[in-house]
Coordinates of C-alpha atoms and ligand atoms in Angstrom, one line a residue:
X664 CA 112.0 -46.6 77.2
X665 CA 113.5 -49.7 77.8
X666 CA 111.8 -52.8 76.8
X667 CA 112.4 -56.4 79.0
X668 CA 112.2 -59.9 78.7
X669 CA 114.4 -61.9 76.8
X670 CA 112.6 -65.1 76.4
X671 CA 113.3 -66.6 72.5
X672 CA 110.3 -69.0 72.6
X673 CA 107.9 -68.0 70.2
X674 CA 105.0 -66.8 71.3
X675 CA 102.9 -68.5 68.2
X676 CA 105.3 -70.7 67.3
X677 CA 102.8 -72.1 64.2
X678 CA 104.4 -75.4 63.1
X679 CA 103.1 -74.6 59.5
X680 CA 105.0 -71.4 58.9
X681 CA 107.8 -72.9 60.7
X682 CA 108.1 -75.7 58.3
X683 CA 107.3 -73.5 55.5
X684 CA 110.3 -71.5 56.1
X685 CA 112.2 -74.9 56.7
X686 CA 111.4 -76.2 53.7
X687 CA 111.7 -72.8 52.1
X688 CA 115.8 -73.3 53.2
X689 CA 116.6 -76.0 53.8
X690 CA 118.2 -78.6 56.8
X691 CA 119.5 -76.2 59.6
X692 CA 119.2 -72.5 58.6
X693 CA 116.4 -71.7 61.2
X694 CA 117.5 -71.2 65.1
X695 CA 115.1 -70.9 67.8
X696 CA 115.6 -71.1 71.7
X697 CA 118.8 -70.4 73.4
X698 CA 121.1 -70.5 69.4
X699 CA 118.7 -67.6 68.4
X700 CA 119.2 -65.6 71.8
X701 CA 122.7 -63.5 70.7
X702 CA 120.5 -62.1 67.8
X703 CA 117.5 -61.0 70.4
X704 CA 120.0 -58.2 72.3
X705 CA 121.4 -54.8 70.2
X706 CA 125.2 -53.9 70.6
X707 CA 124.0 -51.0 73.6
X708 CA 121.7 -53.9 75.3
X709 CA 118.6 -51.0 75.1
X710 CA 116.4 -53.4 73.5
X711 CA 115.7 -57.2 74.2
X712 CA 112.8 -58.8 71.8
X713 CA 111.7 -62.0 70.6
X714 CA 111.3 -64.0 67.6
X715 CA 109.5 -66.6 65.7
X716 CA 113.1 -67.7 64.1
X717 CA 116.3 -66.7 63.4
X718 CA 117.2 -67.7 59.1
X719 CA 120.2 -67.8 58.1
X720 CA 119.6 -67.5 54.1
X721 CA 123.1 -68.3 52.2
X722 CA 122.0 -66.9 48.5
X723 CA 120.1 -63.7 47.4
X724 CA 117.7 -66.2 45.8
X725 CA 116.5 -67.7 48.8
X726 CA 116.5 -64.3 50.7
X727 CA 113.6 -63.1 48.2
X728 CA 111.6 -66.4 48.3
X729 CA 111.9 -65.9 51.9
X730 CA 110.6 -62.3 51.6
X731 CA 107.7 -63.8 49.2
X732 CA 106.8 -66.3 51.9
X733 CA 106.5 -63.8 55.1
X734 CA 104.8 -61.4 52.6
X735 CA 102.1 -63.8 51.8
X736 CA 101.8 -65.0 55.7
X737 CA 102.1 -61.1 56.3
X738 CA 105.4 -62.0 59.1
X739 CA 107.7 -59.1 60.3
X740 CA 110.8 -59.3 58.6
X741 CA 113.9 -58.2 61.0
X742 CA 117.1 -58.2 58.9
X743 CA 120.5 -58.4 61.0
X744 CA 123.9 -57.9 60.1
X745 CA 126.7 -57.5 62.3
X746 CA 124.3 -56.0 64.9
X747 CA 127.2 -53.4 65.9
X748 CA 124.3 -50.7 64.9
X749 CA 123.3 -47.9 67.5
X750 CA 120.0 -48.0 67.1
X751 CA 118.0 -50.6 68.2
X752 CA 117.4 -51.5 64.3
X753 CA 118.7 -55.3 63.8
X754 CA 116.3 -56.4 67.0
X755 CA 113.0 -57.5 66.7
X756 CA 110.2 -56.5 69.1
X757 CA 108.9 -58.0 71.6
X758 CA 105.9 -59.9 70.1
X759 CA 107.9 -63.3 69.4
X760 CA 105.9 -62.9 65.8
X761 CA 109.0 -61.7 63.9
X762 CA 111.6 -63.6 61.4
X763 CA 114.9 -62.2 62.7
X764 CA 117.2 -62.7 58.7
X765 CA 120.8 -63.0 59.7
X766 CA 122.7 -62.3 56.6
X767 CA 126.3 -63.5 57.6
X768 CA 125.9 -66.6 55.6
X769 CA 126.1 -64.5 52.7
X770 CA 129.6 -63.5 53.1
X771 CA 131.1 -64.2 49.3
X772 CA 133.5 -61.3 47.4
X773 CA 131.6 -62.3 44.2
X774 CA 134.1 -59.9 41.9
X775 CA 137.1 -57.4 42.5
X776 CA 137.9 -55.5 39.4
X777 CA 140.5 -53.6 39.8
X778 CA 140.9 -51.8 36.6
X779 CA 137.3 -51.2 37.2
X780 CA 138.7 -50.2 40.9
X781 CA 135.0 -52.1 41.7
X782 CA 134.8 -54.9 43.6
X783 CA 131.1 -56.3 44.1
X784 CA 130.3 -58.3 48.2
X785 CA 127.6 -59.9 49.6
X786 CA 125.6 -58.6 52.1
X787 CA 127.5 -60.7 54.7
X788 CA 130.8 -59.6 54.0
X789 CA 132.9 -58.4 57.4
X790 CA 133.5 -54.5 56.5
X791 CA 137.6 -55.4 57.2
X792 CA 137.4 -58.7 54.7
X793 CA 135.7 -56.4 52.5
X794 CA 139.1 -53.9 53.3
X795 CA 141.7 -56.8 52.6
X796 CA 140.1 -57.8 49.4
X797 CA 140.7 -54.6 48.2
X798 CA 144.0 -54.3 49.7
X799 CA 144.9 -57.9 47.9
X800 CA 144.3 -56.1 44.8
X801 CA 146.4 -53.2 45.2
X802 CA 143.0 -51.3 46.2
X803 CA 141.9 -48.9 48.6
X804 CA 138.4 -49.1 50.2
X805 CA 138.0 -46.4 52.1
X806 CA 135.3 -47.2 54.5
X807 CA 136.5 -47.8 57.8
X808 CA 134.6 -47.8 61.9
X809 CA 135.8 -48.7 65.0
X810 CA 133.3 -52.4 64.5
X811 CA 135.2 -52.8 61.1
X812 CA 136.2 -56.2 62.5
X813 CA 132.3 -57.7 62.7
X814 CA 129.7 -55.0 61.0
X815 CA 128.6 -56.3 57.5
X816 CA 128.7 -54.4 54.0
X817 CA 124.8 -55.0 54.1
X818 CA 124.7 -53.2 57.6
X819 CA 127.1 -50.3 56.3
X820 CA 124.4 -49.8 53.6
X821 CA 121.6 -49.7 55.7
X822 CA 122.7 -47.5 58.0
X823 CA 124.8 -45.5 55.4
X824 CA 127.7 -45.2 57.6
X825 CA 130.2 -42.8 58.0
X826 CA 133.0 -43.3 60.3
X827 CA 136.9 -41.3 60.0
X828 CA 137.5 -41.0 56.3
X829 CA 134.3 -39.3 55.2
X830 CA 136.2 -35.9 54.5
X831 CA 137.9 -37.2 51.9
X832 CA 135.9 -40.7 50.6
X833 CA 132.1 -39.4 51.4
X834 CA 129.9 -41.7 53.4
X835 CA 129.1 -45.1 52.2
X836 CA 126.1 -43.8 49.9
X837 CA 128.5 -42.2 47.8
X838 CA 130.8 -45.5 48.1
X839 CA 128.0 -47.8 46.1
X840 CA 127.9 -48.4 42.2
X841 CA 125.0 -51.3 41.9
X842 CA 123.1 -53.0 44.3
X843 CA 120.8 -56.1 44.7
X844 CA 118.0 -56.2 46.8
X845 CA 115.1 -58.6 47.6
X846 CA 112.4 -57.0 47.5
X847 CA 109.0 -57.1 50.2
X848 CA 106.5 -58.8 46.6
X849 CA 109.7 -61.7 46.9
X850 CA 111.6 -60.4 43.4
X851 CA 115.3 -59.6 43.1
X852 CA 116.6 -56.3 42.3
X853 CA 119.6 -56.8 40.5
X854 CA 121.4 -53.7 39.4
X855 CA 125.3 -54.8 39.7
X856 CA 126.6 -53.2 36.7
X857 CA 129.6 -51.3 38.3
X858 CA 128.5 -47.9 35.9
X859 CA 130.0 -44.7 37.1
X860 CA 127.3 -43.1 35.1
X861 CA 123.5 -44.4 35.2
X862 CA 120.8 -41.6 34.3
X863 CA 118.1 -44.1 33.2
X864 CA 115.4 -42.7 35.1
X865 CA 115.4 -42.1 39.3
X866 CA 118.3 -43.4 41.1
X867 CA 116.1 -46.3 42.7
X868 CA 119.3 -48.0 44.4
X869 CA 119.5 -44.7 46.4
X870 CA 116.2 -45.4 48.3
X871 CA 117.6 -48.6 50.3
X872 CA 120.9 -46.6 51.5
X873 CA 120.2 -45.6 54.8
X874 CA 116.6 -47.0 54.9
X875 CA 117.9 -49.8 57.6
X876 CA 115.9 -52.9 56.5
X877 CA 112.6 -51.4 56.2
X878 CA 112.2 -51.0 52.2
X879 CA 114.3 -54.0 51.2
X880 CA 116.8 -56.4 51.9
X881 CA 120.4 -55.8 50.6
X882 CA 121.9 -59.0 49.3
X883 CA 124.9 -57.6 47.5
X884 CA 126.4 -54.7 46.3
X885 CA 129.6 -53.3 44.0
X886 CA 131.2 -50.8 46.0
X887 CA 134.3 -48.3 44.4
X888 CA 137.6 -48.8 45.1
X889 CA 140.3 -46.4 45.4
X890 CA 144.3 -46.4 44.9
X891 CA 146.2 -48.1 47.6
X892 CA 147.6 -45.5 50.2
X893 CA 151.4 -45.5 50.0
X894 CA 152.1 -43.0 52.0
X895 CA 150.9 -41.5 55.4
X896 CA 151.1 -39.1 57.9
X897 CA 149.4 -38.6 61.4
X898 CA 149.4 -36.0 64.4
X899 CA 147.5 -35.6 67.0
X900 CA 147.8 -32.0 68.6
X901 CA 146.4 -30.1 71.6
X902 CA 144.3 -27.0 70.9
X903 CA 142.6 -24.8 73.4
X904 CA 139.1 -25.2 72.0
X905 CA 137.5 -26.5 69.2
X906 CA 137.4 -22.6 67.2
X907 CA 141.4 -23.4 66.4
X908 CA 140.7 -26.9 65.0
X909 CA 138.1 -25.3 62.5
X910 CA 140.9 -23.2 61.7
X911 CA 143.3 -25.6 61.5
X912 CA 141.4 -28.3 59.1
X913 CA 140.8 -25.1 56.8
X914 CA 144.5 -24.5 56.8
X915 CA 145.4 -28.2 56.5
X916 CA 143.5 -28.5 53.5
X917 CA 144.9 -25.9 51.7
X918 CA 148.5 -26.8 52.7
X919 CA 148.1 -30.5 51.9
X920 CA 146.2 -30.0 48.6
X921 CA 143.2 -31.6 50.1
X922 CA 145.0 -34.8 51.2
X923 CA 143.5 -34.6 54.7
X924 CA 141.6 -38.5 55.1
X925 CA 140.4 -37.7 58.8
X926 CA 140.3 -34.6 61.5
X927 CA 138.7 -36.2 64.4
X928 CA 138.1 -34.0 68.0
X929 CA 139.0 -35.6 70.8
X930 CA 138.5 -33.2 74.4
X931 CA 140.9 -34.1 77.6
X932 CA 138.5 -36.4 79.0
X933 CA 138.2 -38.9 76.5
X934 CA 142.4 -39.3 77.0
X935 CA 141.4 -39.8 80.8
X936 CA 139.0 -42.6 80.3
X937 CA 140.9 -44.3 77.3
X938 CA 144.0 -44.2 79.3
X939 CA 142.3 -45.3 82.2
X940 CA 140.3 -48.2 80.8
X941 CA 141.8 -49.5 78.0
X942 CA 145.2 -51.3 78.2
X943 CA 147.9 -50.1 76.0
X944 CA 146.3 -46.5 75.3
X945 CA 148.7 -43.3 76.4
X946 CA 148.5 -39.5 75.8
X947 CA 150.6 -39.5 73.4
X948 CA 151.5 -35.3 74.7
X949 CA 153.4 -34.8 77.9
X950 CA 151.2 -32.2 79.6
X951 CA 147.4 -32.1 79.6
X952 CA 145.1 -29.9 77.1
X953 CA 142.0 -29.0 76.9
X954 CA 141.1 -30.3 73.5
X955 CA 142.9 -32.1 70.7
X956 CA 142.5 -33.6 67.2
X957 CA 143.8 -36.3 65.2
X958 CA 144.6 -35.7 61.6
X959 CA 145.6 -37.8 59.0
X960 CA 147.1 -37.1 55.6
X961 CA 147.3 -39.7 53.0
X962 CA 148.3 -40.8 49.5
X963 CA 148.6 -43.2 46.7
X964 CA 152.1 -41.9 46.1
X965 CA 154.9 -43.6 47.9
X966 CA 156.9 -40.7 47.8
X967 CA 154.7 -37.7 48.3
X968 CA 156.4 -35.4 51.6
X969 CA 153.3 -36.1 53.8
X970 CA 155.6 -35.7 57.0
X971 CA 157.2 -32.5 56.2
X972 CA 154.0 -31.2 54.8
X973 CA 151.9 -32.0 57.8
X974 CA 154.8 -30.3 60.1
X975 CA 155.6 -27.3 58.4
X976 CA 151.5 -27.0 58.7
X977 CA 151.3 -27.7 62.5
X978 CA 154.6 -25.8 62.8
X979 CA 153.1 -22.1 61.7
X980 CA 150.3 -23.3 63.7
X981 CA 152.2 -23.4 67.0
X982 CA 153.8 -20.1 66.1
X983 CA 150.3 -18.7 65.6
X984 CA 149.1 -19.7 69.0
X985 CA 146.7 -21.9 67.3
X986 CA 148.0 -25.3 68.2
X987 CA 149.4 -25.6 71.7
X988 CA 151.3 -28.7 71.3
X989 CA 151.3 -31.3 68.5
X990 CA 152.9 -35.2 68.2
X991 CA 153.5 -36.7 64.7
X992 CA 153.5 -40.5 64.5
X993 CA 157.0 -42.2 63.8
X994 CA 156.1 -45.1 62.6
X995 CA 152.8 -47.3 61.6
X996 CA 152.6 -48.4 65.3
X997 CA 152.9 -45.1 66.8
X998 CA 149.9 -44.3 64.3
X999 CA 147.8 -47.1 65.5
X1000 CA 148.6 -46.4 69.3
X1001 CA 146.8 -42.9 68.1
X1002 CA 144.1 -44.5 66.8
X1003 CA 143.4 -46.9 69.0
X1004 CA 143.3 -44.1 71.7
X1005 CA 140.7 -42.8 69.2
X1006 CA 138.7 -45.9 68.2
X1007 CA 137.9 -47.0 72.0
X1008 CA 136.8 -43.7 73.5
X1009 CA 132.8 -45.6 73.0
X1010 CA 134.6 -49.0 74.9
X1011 CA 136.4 -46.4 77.3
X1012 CA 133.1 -44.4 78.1
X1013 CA 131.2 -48.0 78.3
X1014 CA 133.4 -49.0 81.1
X1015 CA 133.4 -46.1 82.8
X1016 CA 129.4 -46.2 83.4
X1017 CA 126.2 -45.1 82.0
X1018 CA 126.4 -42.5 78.9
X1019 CA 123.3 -40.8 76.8
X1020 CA 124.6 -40.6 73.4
X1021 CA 123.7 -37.9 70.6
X1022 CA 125.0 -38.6 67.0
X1023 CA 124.7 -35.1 65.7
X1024 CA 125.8 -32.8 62.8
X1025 CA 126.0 -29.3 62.3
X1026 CA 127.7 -27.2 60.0
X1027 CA 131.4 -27.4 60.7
X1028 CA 131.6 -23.9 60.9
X1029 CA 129.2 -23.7 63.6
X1030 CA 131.0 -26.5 66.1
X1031 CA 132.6 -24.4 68.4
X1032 CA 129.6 -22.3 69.2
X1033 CA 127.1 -25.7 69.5
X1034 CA 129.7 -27.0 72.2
X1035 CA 129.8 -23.5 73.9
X1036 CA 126.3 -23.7 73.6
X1037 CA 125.5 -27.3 74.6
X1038 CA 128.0 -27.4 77.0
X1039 CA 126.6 -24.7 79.1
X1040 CA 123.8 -26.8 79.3
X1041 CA 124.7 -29.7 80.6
X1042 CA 126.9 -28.0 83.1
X1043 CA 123.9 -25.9 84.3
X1044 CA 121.4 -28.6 83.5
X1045 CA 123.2 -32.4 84.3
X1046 CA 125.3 -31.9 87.9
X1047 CA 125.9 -35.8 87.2
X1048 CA 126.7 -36.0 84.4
X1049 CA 130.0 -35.3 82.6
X1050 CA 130.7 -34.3 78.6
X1051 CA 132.3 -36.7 76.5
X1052 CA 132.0 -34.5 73.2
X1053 CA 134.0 -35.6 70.2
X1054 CA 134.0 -37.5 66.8
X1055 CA 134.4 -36.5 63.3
X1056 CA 134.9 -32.5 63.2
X1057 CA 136.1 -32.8 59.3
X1058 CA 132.3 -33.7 58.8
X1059 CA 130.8 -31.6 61.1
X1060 CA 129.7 -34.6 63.0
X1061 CA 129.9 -34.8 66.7
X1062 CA 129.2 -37.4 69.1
X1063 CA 128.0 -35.1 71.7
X1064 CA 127.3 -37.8 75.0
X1065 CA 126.9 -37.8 78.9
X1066 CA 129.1 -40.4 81.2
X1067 CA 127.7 -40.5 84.5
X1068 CA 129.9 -38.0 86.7
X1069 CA 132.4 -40.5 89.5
X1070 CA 129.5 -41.1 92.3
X1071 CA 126.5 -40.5 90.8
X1072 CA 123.6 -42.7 90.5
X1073 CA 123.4 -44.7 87.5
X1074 CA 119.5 -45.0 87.7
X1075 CA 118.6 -41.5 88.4
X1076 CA 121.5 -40.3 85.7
X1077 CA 119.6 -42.4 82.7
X1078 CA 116.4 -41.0 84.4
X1079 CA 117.4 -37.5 82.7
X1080 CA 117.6 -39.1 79.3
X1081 CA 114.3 -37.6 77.8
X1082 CA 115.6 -34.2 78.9
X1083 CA 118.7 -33.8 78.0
X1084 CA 117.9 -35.6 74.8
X1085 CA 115.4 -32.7 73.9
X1086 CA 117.2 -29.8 74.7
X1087 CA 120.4 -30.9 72.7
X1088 CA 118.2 -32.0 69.9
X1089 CA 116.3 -28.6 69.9
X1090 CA 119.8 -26.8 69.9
X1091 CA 120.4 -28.9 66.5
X1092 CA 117.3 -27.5 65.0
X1093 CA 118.1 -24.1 65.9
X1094 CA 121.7 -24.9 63.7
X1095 CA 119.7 -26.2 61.2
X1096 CA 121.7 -29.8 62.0
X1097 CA 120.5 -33.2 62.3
X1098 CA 119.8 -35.7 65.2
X1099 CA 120.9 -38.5 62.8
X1100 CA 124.4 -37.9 61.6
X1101 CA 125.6 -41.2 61.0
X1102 CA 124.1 -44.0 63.3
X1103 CA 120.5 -44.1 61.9
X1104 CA 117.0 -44.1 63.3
X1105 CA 116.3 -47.5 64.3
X1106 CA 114.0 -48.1 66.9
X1107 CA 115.4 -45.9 69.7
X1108 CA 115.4 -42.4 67.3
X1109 CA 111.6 -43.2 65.7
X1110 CA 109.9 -40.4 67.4
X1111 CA 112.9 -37.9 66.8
X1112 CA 112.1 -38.0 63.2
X1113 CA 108.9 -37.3 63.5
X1114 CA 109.2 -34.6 65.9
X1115 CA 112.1 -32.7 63.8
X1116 CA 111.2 -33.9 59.9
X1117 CA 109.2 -31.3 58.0
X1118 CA 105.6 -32.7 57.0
X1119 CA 106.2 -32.8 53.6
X1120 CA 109.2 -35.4 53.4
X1121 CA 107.9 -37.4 56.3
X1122 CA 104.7 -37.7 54.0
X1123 CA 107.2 -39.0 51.1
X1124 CA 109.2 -41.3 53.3
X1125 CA 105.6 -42.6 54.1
X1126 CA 104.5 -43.1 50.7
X1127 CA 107.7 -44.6 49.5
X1128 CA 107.4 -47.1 52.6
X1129 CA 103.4 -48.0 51.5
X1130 CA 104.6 -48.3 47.9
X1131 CA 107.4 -50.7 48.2
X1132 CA 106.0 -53.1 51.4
X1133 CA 102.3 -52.3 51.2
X1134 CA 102.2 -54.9 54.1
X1135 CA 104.5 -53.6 56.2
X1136 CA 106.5 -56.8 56.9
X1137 CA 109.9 -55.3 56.4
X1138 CA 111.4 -54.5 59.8
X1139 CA 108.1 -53.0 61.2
X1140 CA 108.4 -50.1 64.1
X1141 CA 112.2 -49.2 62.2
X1142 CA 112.8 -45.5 61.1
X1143 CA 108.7 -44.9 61.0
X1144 CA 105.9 -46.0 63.1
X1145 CA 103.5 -49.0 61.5
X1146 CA 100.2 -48.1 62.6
X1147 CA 98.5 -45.3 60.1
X1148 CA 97.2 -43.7 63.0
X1149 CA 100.5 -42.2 63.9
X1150 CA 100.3 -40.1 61.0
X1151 CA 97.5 -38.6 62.1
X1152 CA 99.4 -38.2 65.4
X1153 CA 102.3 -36.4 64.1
X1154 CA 103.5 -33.7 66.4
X1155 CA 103.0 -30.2 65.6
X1156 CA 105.9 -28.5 64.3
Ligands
FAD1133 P1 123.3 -54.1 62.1 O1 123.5 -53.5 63.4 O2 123.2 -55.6 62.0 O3 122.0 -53.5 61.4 C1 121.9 -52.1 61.3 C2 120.6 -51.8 60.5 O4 120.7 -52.2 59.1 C3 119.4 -52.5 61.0 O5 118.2 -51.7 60.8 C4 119.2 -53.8 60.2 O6 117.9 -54.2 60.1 C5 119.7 -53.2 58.8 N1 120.4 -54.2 58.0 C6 121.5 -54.9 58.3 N2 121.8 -55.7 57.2 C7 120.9 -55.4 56.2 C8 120.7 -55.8 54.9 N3 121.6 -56.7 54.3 N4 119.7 -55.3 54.2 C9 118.9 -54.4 54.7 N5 119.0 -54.0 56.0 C10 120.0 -54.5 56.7 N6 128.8 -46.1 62.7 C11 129.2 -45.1 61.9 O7 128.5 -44.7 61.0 N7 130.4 -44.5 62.1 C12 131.3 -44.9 63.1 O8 132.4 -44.4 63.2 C13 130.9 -46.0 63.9 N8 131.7 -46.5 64.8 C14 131.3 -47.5 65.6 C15 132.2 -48.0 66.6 C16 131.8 -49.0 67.4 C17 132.8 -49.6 68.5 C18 130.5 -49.6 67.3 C19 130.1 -50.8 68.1 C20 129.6 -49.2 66.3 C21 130.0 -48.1 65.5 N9 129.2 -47.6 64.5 C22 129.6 -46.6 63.7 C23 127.8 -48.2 64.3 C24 127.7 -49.4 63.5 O9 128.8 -50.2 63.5 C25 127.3 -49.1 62.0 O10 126.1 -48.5 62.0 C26 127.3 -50.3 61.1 O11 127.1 -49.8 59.8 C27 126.3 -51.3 61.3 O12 126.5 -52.5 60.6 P2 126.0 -53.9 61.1 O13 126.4 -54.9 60.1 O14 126.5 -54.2 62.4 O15 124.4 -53.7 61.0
2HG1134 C1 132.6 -43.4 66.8 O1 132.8 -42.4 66.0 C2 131.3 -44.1 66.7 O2 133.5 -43.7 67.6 C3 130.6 -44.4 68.1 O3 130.5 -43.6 65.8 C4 130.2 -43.1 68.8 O4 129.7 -44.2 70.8 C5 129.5 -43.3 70.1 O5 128.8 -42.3 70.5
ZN1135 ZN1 131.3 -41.9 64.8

């Protein structure tokens, strides 16, 4: 489904709650018209709503008055952060009744402690500012996407992102010491403490990781740091199929006494469209291969033998048979020419056409078979439609999309979107995966967790979501439906 019109006026633009919000923040924090339009349009452009306003709140304090004020007026609340996210969730709908909350305006680094290695951002803060900061400070953190350069910390927490050093850092749950969060009733949840250890009850900061706007609204968070990375090395090397590069990451970890950052699959295609569309990408291998991954080692220690460690690994590997050809980065740019290639395969596969996208997981065990598996059903199943399967192996993560196959019809290739969508997301159930690896729920995935969420924690997400917004003003229609007749409607298992 793909929702139309983009028209920003409001549809019941009511000067009273319009100046209440005013007053509420002050001389030139509310956009409406053409200055609010950029925040009506998601990254993919699947969704274009309306609002009532765009705010753009500059302290935590005012972001829970505001959440008081809609609370009372009972007005959908649509937080929006960097609106890099995949799902639809940073839009509003289409009624023009929504408050669209842009947090960039709160964009301080309150705190970096590095003895602490804690460092404690706004909601605001640019993930790669967020990077320097830490950098500045002899610090590592580890988070890191290909949107780095314009997603928010507030956006990484409410999608809990992953991106390519999960194998070694965890997602960015596991990244988080405190957090501070306006709440739906207009208080502020402060819990900033930087503790490595907290057992005072349930872990309630957990609930708003990952819950995309619709419990709370981040305002700040501390966040662990790491040691700096001194030392480095990369490869990227061909494989035949995606069974060796299970085996390798097991052997790589062993070798490098579990230094391995990121072990990202890339297939042969993804090396034709980069190096087709994006200027400045090359396969960095002299003949073609099926498959190939990218593998980083790192450390804190300046002089720990990353190189020779990572080529006495890849070199039994090509004596085995298991890797078929392998290129380890020279220098830093040679590494960044790798990543790049890497990092624009979603530009790459944007440029090329249409795509239908499926963030999965599975265990990482059971990769190779789900791409045997999958695969022979899109070749059997999509004639126009090509696989562009790859992504974060080390996590048993894979974005497993479509392009539109040279020739075919964009409108009659989307057309096949429900379809293919069920059968790979049926496939993931019978792995025991999920449909939601990393990119979240959002709008676009709100009947996929319903369809493949067993009763019992859909009736706790429910519950959690009546407790803390009995009014359902925080980014309504977002990871569950709003109407309580929907429960009643839940699909049979
Ligand atoms: P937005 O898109 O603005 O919002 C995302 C959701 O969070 C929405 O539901 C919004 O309402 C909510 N939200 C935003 N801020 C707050 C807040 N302060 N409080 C409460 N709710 C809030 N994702 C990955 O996980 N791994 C990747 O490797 C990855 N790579 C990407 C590469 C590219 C090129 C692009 C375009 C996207 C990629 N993403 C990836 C997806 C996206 O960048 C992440 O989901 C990111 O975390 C979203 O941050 P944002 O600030 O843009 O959030
Ligand atoms: C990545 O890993 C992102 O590059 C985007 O998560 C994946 O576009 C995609 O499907
Ligand atoms: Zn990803």
């Amino acid at each position: 489904m793909r929702p139309t019109g983009s028209d920003s006026t409001p549809v019941s633009a009511d000067p009273g709650i319009l100046a209440g919000l005013a007053e509420l923040l002050g001389p030139g924090r509310l956009l409406s018209g053409s200055a609010a339009e950029p925040f009506l349009v998601d990254h993919r452009q699947l969704y274009h709503g309306r609002c009532l306003a765009v705010v753009q709140p500059r302290a935590a304090e005012e972001v829970a008055r505001l959440l008081g004020f809609c609370n009372e007026h009972r007005l959908g609340v649509v937080p929006q952060g960097g609106n890099t996210g995949y799902c639809g969730g940073a839009t509003p709908d289409e009624s023009g009744t929504q408050i669209v909350v842009s947090l960039a305006r709160l964009n301080r680094i309150r705190q970096v402690d590095p003895l602490n290695y804690s460092l404690i951002a706004e909601a605001g803060c640019i993930l790669a500012d967020v990077q320097r900061a830490a950098d500045q400070a002899e610090r590592f953190f580890p988070l890191s996407l290909g949107s780095e350069g314009s997603c928010q910390i507030g956006g990484n927490l409410s999608t809990n992102a992953g991106g390519v050093n999960v194998l070694r850092y965890g997602m960015m749950r596991e990244l988080v010491l405190g957090l501070e969060v306006a709440l739906a009733d207009g208080r502020l949840l402060t819990s900033l403490a930087s503790l490595r250890k907290d057992n005072t009850g349930y872990d309630v900061k957990s609930l708003f990781l990952g819950a995309e706007g619709t419990l709370g609204i981040i305002t700040a968070a501390s966040l662990k740091l790491f040691p700096r990375i001194r030392s480095s090395a990369t490869a990227f090397a061909a494989i035949a199929e995606p069974r060796a590069a299970v085996q390798l990451l097991a052997l790589l970890r062993e070798a490098s006494g579990d230094r391995i950052s990121s072990f990202e699959l890339v297939p042969r295609i993804a090396i034709e469209l980069t190096t087709r569309h994006i200027p400045g990408v090359r396969d960095p291998l002299d003949a073609p291969h099926p498959w190939y991954v990218l593998c980083e080692l790192t450390s804190s220690r300046a002089a720990d033998p990353l190189d020779p460690m990572l080529t006495e690994c890849l070199g039994g590997a090509l004596q085995d048979g298991l890797v078929l050809d392998a290129a380890l980065a020279r220098s830093e740019r040679e590494r960044a020419t790798f990543w790049k290639l890497r990092e624009t395969i979603p530009e790459a596969q944007r440029l090329d056409g249409a795509s239908l996208k499926h963030d999965i997981s599975v265990p990482i065990v059971a990769i190779p078979e789900f791409i045997e598996r999958a695969g022979a059903w899109v070749r059997d199943n999509v004639p126009d439609g090509r696989l562009v399967a790859y992504g974060h192996l080390g996590d048993g993560n894979l974005h497993f999309n479509l392009n539109q196959a040279p020739g075919a019809a964009r409108a009659s290739f989307l057309a096949r979107s429900e379809t293919v969508k069920r059968a790979i997301h049926d496939l993931v159930r019978d792995f025991a995966g999920s449909i939601s690896a990393e990119h979240g729920i959002g709008r676009l995935k709100v009947g996929e967790l319903e369809r493949y969420t067993q009763p019992a924690e859909l009736d706790l997400m429910r519950a959690l979501k009546r407790t803390l917004d009995p009014n359902g003003i925080l980014n309504p229609g977002k990871v569950l439906r709003p109407d309580a007749d929907s429960i009643r409607e839940r699909p049979t298992e």
